[in-house]
Amino acid sequence: MPRVDSDLKLDFKDVLFRPKRSSLKSRSEVDLQRTFTFRNSKQTYTGIPIIAANMDTTGTFEMAQVLSKHTLFTTIHKHYSVEDWKNFAANHPECLEHVAASSGSGNADLEKLCAILEAVPALKYICLDVANGYSEYFVEFVKTVRGKFPKHTIMAGNVVTGEMVEELILSGADIIKVGIGPGSVCTTRIKTGVGYPQLSAVIECADSAHGLKGHIISDGGCSCPGDVAKAFGAGADFVMMGGMLAGHDQCSGEVIEKNGKMYKLFYGMSSDTAMKKYVGGVAEYRASEGRTVEVPYRGDVENTIRDVLGGLRSTCTYVGAAKLKELSRRTTFIRVTQHCSFPAGGD
Ligand code: 5GP
């Protein structure tokens, strides 16, 4: 008989922060920087723990150049060549502290990752990204990569439950990517019926990871700065964004003009668009689990960064957290039936 877990699981839209008395005078006093030492690599990180997704539209070298100025992080997508990486490292060595090289779990991916890490020794982060982090094969893959790169910090995912977070950490990963189905261009929930409401996934996975001195990334589902704050409030160490960073100058792709309005293309990494671009069509055995959308063109990503960081500082002020580090300890969420009186996100 199938089991039904009847515990209520929540999404960002189901909660709001309860304001708390605070001695902070202004949001400019809030410190968003965090310092972490990672469990397996033993490396130390300092920065504002917001990450551009390793999608080919947002995980670009151009994005990294702007984000790293603010100490934000970029997981660079896996489709750049070793030569591209060499040029980037030679011309922008200051960015290398805040970028990761991404890889899937295929043999060709691993070979390329090894070549990139050899060509760019200053690169310290690896992002191992598969749609379904629950396969035994992926666990073995994480162990293999950890064996080859004992000192690199490894991000791995995606998963949404505590037991799998623990297994990946014990297999050598430092930071676990959490999120199945919440992405703005993800159709996994529609195509497969699989998923987990993101706020609850983050609360539960953070607890498991922190018990082992590991870390997590809340990946996907943030559609406005308030959602980013809620992910941190729920216990995420890092928050990854795709859609919120889409449509900017720093994203790949051309600006499209339609009826006097400007757009840029944004698509899931397993959408028809991405599949056609990189592997010449959707492989027969898998459904496309990503959408393609035209997002309004939004100019320089600097403005969006300011908006997100400003929102986050303000959240901290409302709950009396002088530092981002204190936000989850100061968080009480209230359940709501409506989190905002007009649709969030978009322009
Ligand atoms: P967003 O910030 O746009 O809500 O979510 C970004 C995340 O969506 C990415 O970091 C990645 O985990 C996920 N994602 C990107 N492309 C796809 C796709 O084609 N299919 C699915 N299922 N998820 C995707």
Short mmCIF file of C-alpha atoms and ligand atoms in Angstrom, two decimals:
data_model
loop_
_atom_site.label_atom_id
_atom_site.label_comp_id
_atom_site.label_asym_id
_atom_site.label_seq_id
_atom_site.Cartn_x
_atom_site.Cartn_y
_atom_site.Cartn_z
CA MET A 1 0.00 0.00 0.00
CA PRO A 2 1.43 3.45 -0.82
CA ARG A 3 2.25 5.56 2.22
CA VAL A 4 1.03 9.10 2.53
CA ASP A 5 3.08 11.45 4.68
CA SER A 6 0.43 13.85 5.92
CA ASP A 7 2.79 16.36 7.58
CA LEU A 8 2.18 19.70 5.93
CA LYS A 9 5.12 20.86 3.77
CA LEU A 10 5.49 24.53 2.96
CA ASP A 11 6.70 26.71 0.11
CA PHE A 12 8.07 30.26 0.27
CA LYS A 13 4.64 31.65 -0.59
CA ASP A 14 3.05 29.93 2.44
CA VAL A 15 4.92 31.96 5.07
CA LEU A 16 6.01 35.44 6.11
CA PHE A 17 8.53 36.60 8.71
CA ARG A 18 7.14 37.74 12.03
CA PRO A 19 8.78 41.11 12.85
CA LYS A 20 10.72 41.28 16.13
CA ARG A 21 11.85 44.08 18.39
CA SER A 22 15.31 45.20 17.37
CA SER A 23 18.02 47.62 18.39
CA LEU A 24 19.25 48.11 14.81
CA LYS A 25 18.96 51.68 13.63
CA SER A 26 19.25 51.22 9.91
CA ARG A 27 19.53 48.47 7.36
CA SER A 28 22.93 49.79 6.36
CA GLU A 29 24.25 48.33 9.64
CA VAL A 30 23.46 44.77 8.53
CA ASP A 31 26.40 42.55 7.60
CA LEU A 32 25.55 40.06 4.84
CA GLN A 33 28.98 38.45 4.64
CA ARG A 34 29.43 34.95 5.96
CA THR A 35 32.51 32.87 6.64
CA PHE A 36 32.32 29.09 6.43
CA THR A 37 34.89 26.35 6.79
CA PHE A 38 33.83 23.34 4.79
CA ARG A 39 33.61 19.90 6.32
CA ASN A 40 35.54 17.83 3.79
CA SER A 41 37.73 20.26 1.86
CA LYS A 42 38.68 22.17 5.05
CA GLN A 43 38.74 25.30 2.89
CA THR A 44 37.39 28.60 4.18
CA TYR A 45 34.93 30.82 2.32
CA THR A 46 34.01 34.46 2.93
CA GLY A 47 31.38 36.34 0.93
CA ILE A 48 27.70 37.11 0.51
CA PRO A 49 26.36 33.58 -0.02
CA ILE A 50 24.16 34.18 -3.06
CA ILE A 51 24.90 32.12 -6.17
CA ALA A 52 24.06 32.49 -9.86
CA ALA A 53 22.76 29.15 -11.16
CA ASN A 54 24.96 27.03 -13.43
CA MET A 55 22.49 27.42 -16.29
CA ASP A 56 24.06 28.47 -19.58
CA THR A 57 22.10 31.75 -19.54
CA THR A 58 23.07 32.83 -15.99
CA GLY A 59 26.26 30.94 -15.07
CA THR A 60 28.42 33.03 -17.42
CA PHE A 61 31.87 34.56 -17.05
CA GLU A 62 30.26 37.99 -17.57
CA MET A 63 27.92 37.35 -14.63
CA ALA A 64 30.86 36.25 -12.46
CA GLN A 65 32.73 39.48 -13.19
CA VAL A 66 29.90 41.60 -11.76
CA LEU A 67 28.81 39.27 -8.97
CA SER A 68 32.31 38.71 -7.63
CA LYS A 69 32.75 42.49 -7.19
CA HIS A 70 29.98 42.21 -4.58
CA THR A 71 31.49 38.94 -3.23
CA LEU A 72 28.55 36.99 -4.68
CA PHE A 73 29.24 33.58 -6.20
CA THR A 74 28.73 32.16 -9.71
CA THR A 75 28.58 28.48 -10.62
CA ILE A 76 29.91 28.64 -14.16
CA HIS A 77 27.98 26.42 -16.59
CA LYS A 78 29.62 23.31 -17.99
CA HIS A 79 29.62 24.27 -21.66
CA TYR A 80 32.67 26.54 -21.70
CA SER A 81 35.83 25.01 -23.16
CA VAL A 82 39.13 24.59 -21.30
CA GLU A 83 40.47 27.37 -23.53
CA ASP A 84 37.64 29.73 -22.43
CA TRP A 85 38.51 28.96 -18.81
CA LYS A 86 42.20 29.67 -19.39
CA ASN A 87 41.37 33.07 -20.89
CA PHE A 88 38.98 33.93 -18.07
CA ALA A 89 41.50 32.95 -15.41
CA ALA A 90 44.28 34.95 -17.09
CA ASN A 91 42.15 38.08 -17.55
CA HIS A 92 40.08 37.99 -14.35
CA PRO A 93 42.10 36.24 -11.65
CA GLU A 94 40.26 38.29 -8.99
CA CYS A 95 37.03 36.40 -9.83
CA LEU A 96 38.37 32.92 -9.17
CA GLU A 97 37.68 33.11 -5.44
CA HIS A 98 33.93 33.25 -6.15
CA VAL A 99 33.33 30.78 -8.97
CA ALA A 100 32.87 27.03 -9.36
CA ALA A 101 33.33 24.80 -12.39
CA SER A 102 30.23 22.69 -13.03
CA SER A 103 30.02 19.12 -14.18
CA GLY A 104 27.41 16.45 -14.79
CA SER A 105 28.16 12.83 -13.94
CA GLY A 106 29.11 11.57 -17.41
CA ASN A 107 32.63 10.45 -18.34
CA ALA A 108 33.11 13.30 -20.80
CA ASP A 109 32.00 15.78 -18.12
CA LEU A 110 34.53 14.40 -15.64
CA GLU A 111 37.36 14.50 -18.19
CA LYS A 112 36.60 18.13 -18.96
CA LEU A 113 36.35 19.04 -15.29
CA CYS A 114 39.78 17.48 -14.66
CA ALA A 115 41.23 19.41 -17.60
CA ILE A 116 39.75 22.70 -16.33
CA LEU A 117 41.04 22.18 -12.80
CA GLU A 118 44.47 21.33 -14.13
CA ALA A 119 44.52 24.40 -16.37
CA VAL A 120 43.25 26.72 -13.61
CA PRO A 121 44.89 25.66 -10.34
CA ALA A 122 43.50 28.69 -8.46
CA LEU A 123 39.96 27.36 -8.94
CA LYS A 124 38.77 25.92 -5.63
CA TYR A 125 35.13 24.99 -6.18
CA ILE A 126 33.40 22.18 -8.07
CA CYS A 127 29.65 21.98 -8.65
CA LEU A 128 28.40 18.45 -9.42
CA ASP A 129 24.90 18.87 -10.75
CA VAL A 130 22.43 16.19 -11.79
CA ALA A 131 18.65 16.39 -12.03
CA ASN A 132 18.22 13.44 -9.64
CA GLY A 133 20.80 13.24 -6.87
CA TYR A 134 19.24 10.03 -5.51
CA SER A 135 21.01 7.54 -7.76
CA GLU A 136 23.68 5.22 -6.37
CA TYR A 137 25.70 6.08 -9.44
CA PHE A 138 25.78 9.75 -8.42
CA VAL A 139 26.93 8.84 -4.89
CA GLU A 140 29.80 6.84 -6.39
CA PHE A 141 30.57 9.74 -8.71
CA VAL A 142 30.85 12.15 -5.77
CA LYS A 143 33.25 9.70 -4.08
CA THR A 144 35.35 9.48 -7.24
CA VAL A 145 35.60 13.27 -7.58
CA ARG A 146 36.44 13.64 -3.87
CA GLY A 147 39.20 11.01 -4.34
CA LYS A 148 40.69 12.95 -7.26
CA PHE A 149 40.35 16.40 -5.65
CA PRO A 150 40.80 16.11 -1.88
CA LYS A 151 41.20 19.87 -1.32
CA HIS A 152 38.50 21.29 -3.58
CA THR A 153 35.17 22.33 -2.13
CA ILE A 154 32.47 20.18 -3.71
CA MET A 155 28.85 21.27 -4.18
CA ALA A 156 26.57 18.37 -5.12
CA GLY A 157 22.88 17.77 -5.78
CA ASN A 158 20.03 18.01 -6.24
CA VAL A 159 18.19 16.32 -3.40
CA VAL A 160 15.39 17.35 -1.01
CA THR A 161 15.51 15.01 1.99
CA GLY A 162 17.77 14.75 5.02
CA GLU A 163 18.95 11.17 4.57
CA MET A 164 20.29 11.90 1.08
CA VAL A 165 21.95 15.12 2.25
CA GLU A 166 23.78 13.03 4.85
CA GLU A 167 24.78 10.35 2.35
CA LEU A 168 26.26 12.91 -0.06
CA ILE A 169 28.16 14.70 2.71
CA LEU A 170 29.54 11.39 3.99
CA SER A 171 30.54 10.58 0.40
CA GLY A 172 32.72 13.68 0.22
CA ALA A 173 30.51 16.61 -0.75
CA ASP A 174 30.78 19.83 1.28
CA ILE A 175 27.70 21.76 0.19
CA ILE A 176 24.47 20.04 -0.85
CA LYS A 177 22.23 21.58 -3.47
CA VAL A 178 18.60 21.32 -2.32
CA GLY A 179 15.62 21.61 -4.66
CA ILE A 180 13.65 19.26 -6.90
CA GLY A 181 10.93 20.93 -8.88
CA PRO A 182 10.80 24.53 -7.60
CA GLY A 183 12.72 26.15 -10.50
CA SER A 184 11.00 28.88 -12.51
CA VAL A 185 11.60 27.01 -15.79
CA CYS A 186 11.43 23.52 -14.32
CA THR A 187 8.60 21.18 -15.30
CA THR A 188 9.62 18.18 -13.20
CA ARG A 189 6.53 18.41 -11.00
CA ILE A 190 4.28 18.49 -14.07
CA LYS A 191 6.07 15.78 -16.05
CA THR A 192 6.79 13.40 -13.17
CA GLY A 193 4.71 14.36 -10.16
CA VAL A 194 7.92 14.39 -8.09
CA GLY A 195 8.99 17.27 -5.84
CA TYR A 196 9.08 18.79 -2.37
CA PRO A 197 7.92 22.24 -1.26
CA GLN A 198 11.11 24.27 -1.08
CA LEU A 199 10.81 25.96 2.33
CA SER A 200 10.27 22.63 4.11
CA ALA A 201 13.01 20.96 2.04
CA VAL A 202 15.43 23.67 3.16
CA ILE A 203 14.41 23.50 6.84
CA GLU A 204 14.81 19.71 6.91
CA CYS A 205 17.97 19.47 4.79
CA ALA A 206 19.73 22.30 6.67
CA ASP A 207 19.14 20.46 9.92
CA SER A 208 20.66 17.23 8.55
CA ALA A 209 23.62 19.01 6.94
CA HIS A 210 24.43 21.17 9.95
CA GLY A 211 24.36 18.10 12.20
CA LEU A 212 27.34 16.82 10.19
CA LYS A 213 28.99 20.24 9.88
CA GLY A 214 28.01 20.33 6.21
CA HIS A 215 26.28 23.15 4.33
CA ILE A 216 23.38 23.54 1.92
CA ILE A 217 22.31 25.66 -1.02
CA SER A 218 18.62 26.41 -1.48
CA ASP A 219 18.37 26.01 -5.25
CA GLY A 220 15.36 27.30 -7.16
CA GLY A 221 11.98 28.81 -6.48
CA CYS A 222 13.03 32.35 -5.50
CA SER A 223 10.92 34.78 -7.48
CA CYS A 224 11.50 37.94 -5.41
CA PRO A 225 14.02 39.23 -2.81
CA GLY A 226 11.62 38.18 0.00
CA ASP A 227 11.95 34.53 -1.12
CA VAL A 228 15.75 34.77 -0.90
CA ALA A 229 15.38 36.05 2.67
CA LYS A 230 12.93 33.23 3.49
CA ALA A 231 15.42 30.63 2.21
CA PHE A 232 18.13 32.05 4.51
CA GLY A 233 15.60 32.29 7.35
CA ALA A 234 14.79 28.60 6.82
CA GLY A 235 18.45 27.73 7.37
CA ALA A 236 20.05 27.79 3.91
CA ASP A 237 23.75 28.67 3.99
CA PHE A 238 23.66 29.71 0.32
CA VAL A 239 20.81 30.65 -2.01
CA MET A 240 21.00 29.94 -5.76
CA MET A 241 19.01 31.92 -8.29
CA GLY A 242 18.30 31.38 -11.98
CA GLY A 243 15.20 33.27 -13.04
CA MET A 244 15.85 36.29 -10.83
CA LEU A 245 19.16 36.84 -12.62
CA ALA A 246 17.80 36.11 -16.12
CA GLY A 247 17.24 38.78 -18.79
CA HIS A 248 20.31 40.88 -17.98
CA ASP A 249 23.23 42.10 -20.09
CA GLN A 250 25.46 39.56 -18.36
CA CYS A 251 23.29 36.62 -19.50
CA SER A 252 24.06 34.75 -22.71
CA GLY A 253 21.77 35.20 -25.70
CA GLU A 254 20.56 38.08 -27.79
CA VAL A 255 17.99 40.72 -26.90
CA ILE A 256 14.79 40.02 -28.84
CA GLU A 257 12.44 42.83 -29.84
CA LYS A 258 8.70 42.12 -30.05
CA ASN A 259 5.93 44.71 -30.35
CA GLY A 260 8.26 47.41 -29.11
CA LYS A 261 9.29 45.42 -26.01
CA MET A 262 12.66 43.84 -25.34
CA TYR A 263 13.15 40.28 -24.10
CA LYS A 264 15.86 37.68 -23.57
CA LEU A 265 15.45 33.93 -23.79
CA PHE A 266 15.66 31.93 -20.56
CA TYR A 267 15.31 28.15 -20.52
CA GLY A 268 15.78 25.10 -18.32
CA MET A 269 18.95 23.09 -18.78
CA SER A 270 16.89 20.06 -19.79
CA SER A 271 14.46 22.02 -21.98
CA ASP A 272 14.15 21.34 -25.70
CA THR A 273 16.09 24.57 -26.31
CA ALA A 274 19.11 23.45 -24.25
CA MET A 275 18.98 19.88 -25.59
CA LYS A 276 18.93 21.07 -29.21
CA LYS A 277 21.79 23.44 -28.53
CA TYR A 278 24.10 20.94 -26.89
CA VAL A 279 23.12 17.39 -27.78
CA GLY A 280 21.11 17.85 -30.96
CA GLY A 281 17.66 17.01 -29.56
CA VAL A 282 15.97 15.51 -26.50
CA ALA A 283 17.30 12.03 -25.78
CA GLU A 284 14.55 9.47 -26.38
CA TYR A 285 14.51 7.99 -22.90
CA ARG A 286 13.84 11.23 -21.08
CA ALA A 287 11.14 13.82 -21.18
CA SER A 288 12.17 17.42 -21.46
CA GLU A 289 11.80 18.73 -17.91
CA GLY A 290 12.40 22.38 -18.63
CA ARG A 291 10.53 25.27 -20.22
CA THR A 292 11.68 28.07 -22.47
CA VAL A 293 10.43 31.57 -21.67
CA GLU A 294 11.02 35.08 -22.93
CA VAL A 295 11.82 37.26 -19.93
CA PRO A 296 11.72 41.06 -20.09
CA TYR A 297 15.17 42.53 -20.79
CA ARG A 298 16.41 44.10 -17.55
CA GLY A 299 19.73 45.77 -18.39
CA ASP A 300 22.69 45.59 -16.03
CA VAL A 301 22.50 42.95 -13.30
CA GLU A 302 23.99 45.50 -10.84
CA ASN A 303 20.50 46.95 -10.26
CA THR A 304 19.00 43.57 -9.49
CA ILE A 305 21.83 42.75 -7.08
CA ARG A 306 21.21 45.99 -5.22
CA ASP A 307 17.51 45.17 -5.03
CA VAL A 308 18.14 41.67 -3.61
CA LEU A 309 20.80 42.77 -1.12
CA GLY A 310 18.68 45.76 -0.05
CA GLY A 311 15.69 43.48 0.56
CA LEU A 312 17.77 41.03 2.54
CA ARG A 313 19.27 43.75 4.73
CA SER A 314 15.79 45.06 5.38
CA THR A 315 14.52 41.58 6.39
CA CYS A 316 17.39 41.35 8.86
CA THR A 317 16.41 44.74 10.31
CA TYR A 318 12.76 43.69 10.74
CA VAL A 319 13.71 40.59 12.75
CA GLY A 320 16.62 42.19 14.61
CA ALA A 321 19.50 40.31 12.98
CA ALA A 322 22.64 42.45 12.80
CA LYS A 323 24.27 39.80 10.63
CA LEU A 324 22.96 37.38 8.00
CA LYS A 325 24.42 34.68 10.25
CA GLU A 326 21.78 35.51 12.89
CA LEU A 327 18.81 35.54 10.51
CA SER A 328 17.69 31.91 10.90
CA ARG A 329 18.03 32.09 14.70
CA ARG A 330 15.84 35.20 14.73
CA THR A 331 13.28 33.71 12.32
CA THR A 332 9.72 32.87 13.26
CA PHE A 333 7.62 32.16 10.20
CA ILE A 334 3.90 32.64 10.29
CA ARG A 335 1.75 30.58 7.96
CA VAL A 336 -0.34 32.65 5.62
CA THR A 337 -2.93 32.06 2.92
CA GLN A 338 -1.73 35.00 0.87
CA HIS A 339 1.81 36.42 1.05
CA CYS A 340 1.22 39.49 -1.03
CA SER A 341 -1.77 41.29 -2.45
CA PHE A 342 -0.44 41.41 -6.02
CA PRO A 343 1.60 38.85 -7.99
CA ALA A 344 5.27 38.86 -6.93
CA GLY A 345 8.09 38.71 -9.46
CA GLY A 346 8.13 40.07 -12.98
CA ASP A 347 8.05 43.73 -13.83
P1 5GP B 1 14.99 29.51 -10.43
O1 5GP B 1 15.90 30.37 -9.63
O2 5GP B 1 14.91 29.92 -11.85
O3 5GP B 1 13.64 29.33 -9.79
O4 5GP B 1 15.63 28.03 -10.39
C1 5GP B 1 16.92 27.75 -10.88
C2 5GP B 1 17.19 26.26 -10.76
O5 5GP B 1 16.29 25.49 -11.56
C3 5GP B 1 18.55 25.82 -11.25
O6 5GP B 1 19.59 26.14 -10.39
C4 5GP B 1 18.34 24.31 -11.41
O7 5GP B 1 18.48 23.62 -10.20
C5 5GP B 1 16.88 24.22 -11.84
N1 5GP B 1 16.78 23.95 -13.28
C6 5GP B 1 17.41 24.59 -14.29
N2 5GP B 1 17.05 24.07 -15.49
C7 5GP B 1 16.18 23.08 -15.23
C8 5GP B 1 15.47 22.14 -16.06
O8 5GP B 1 15.54 22.16 -17.27
N3 5GP B 1 14.70 21.25 -15.41
C9 5GP B 1 14.59 21.22 -14.05
N4 5GP B 1 13.83 20.27 -13.51
N5 5GP B 1 15.22 22.09 -13.25
C10 5GP B 1 16.01 23.00 -13.83
#
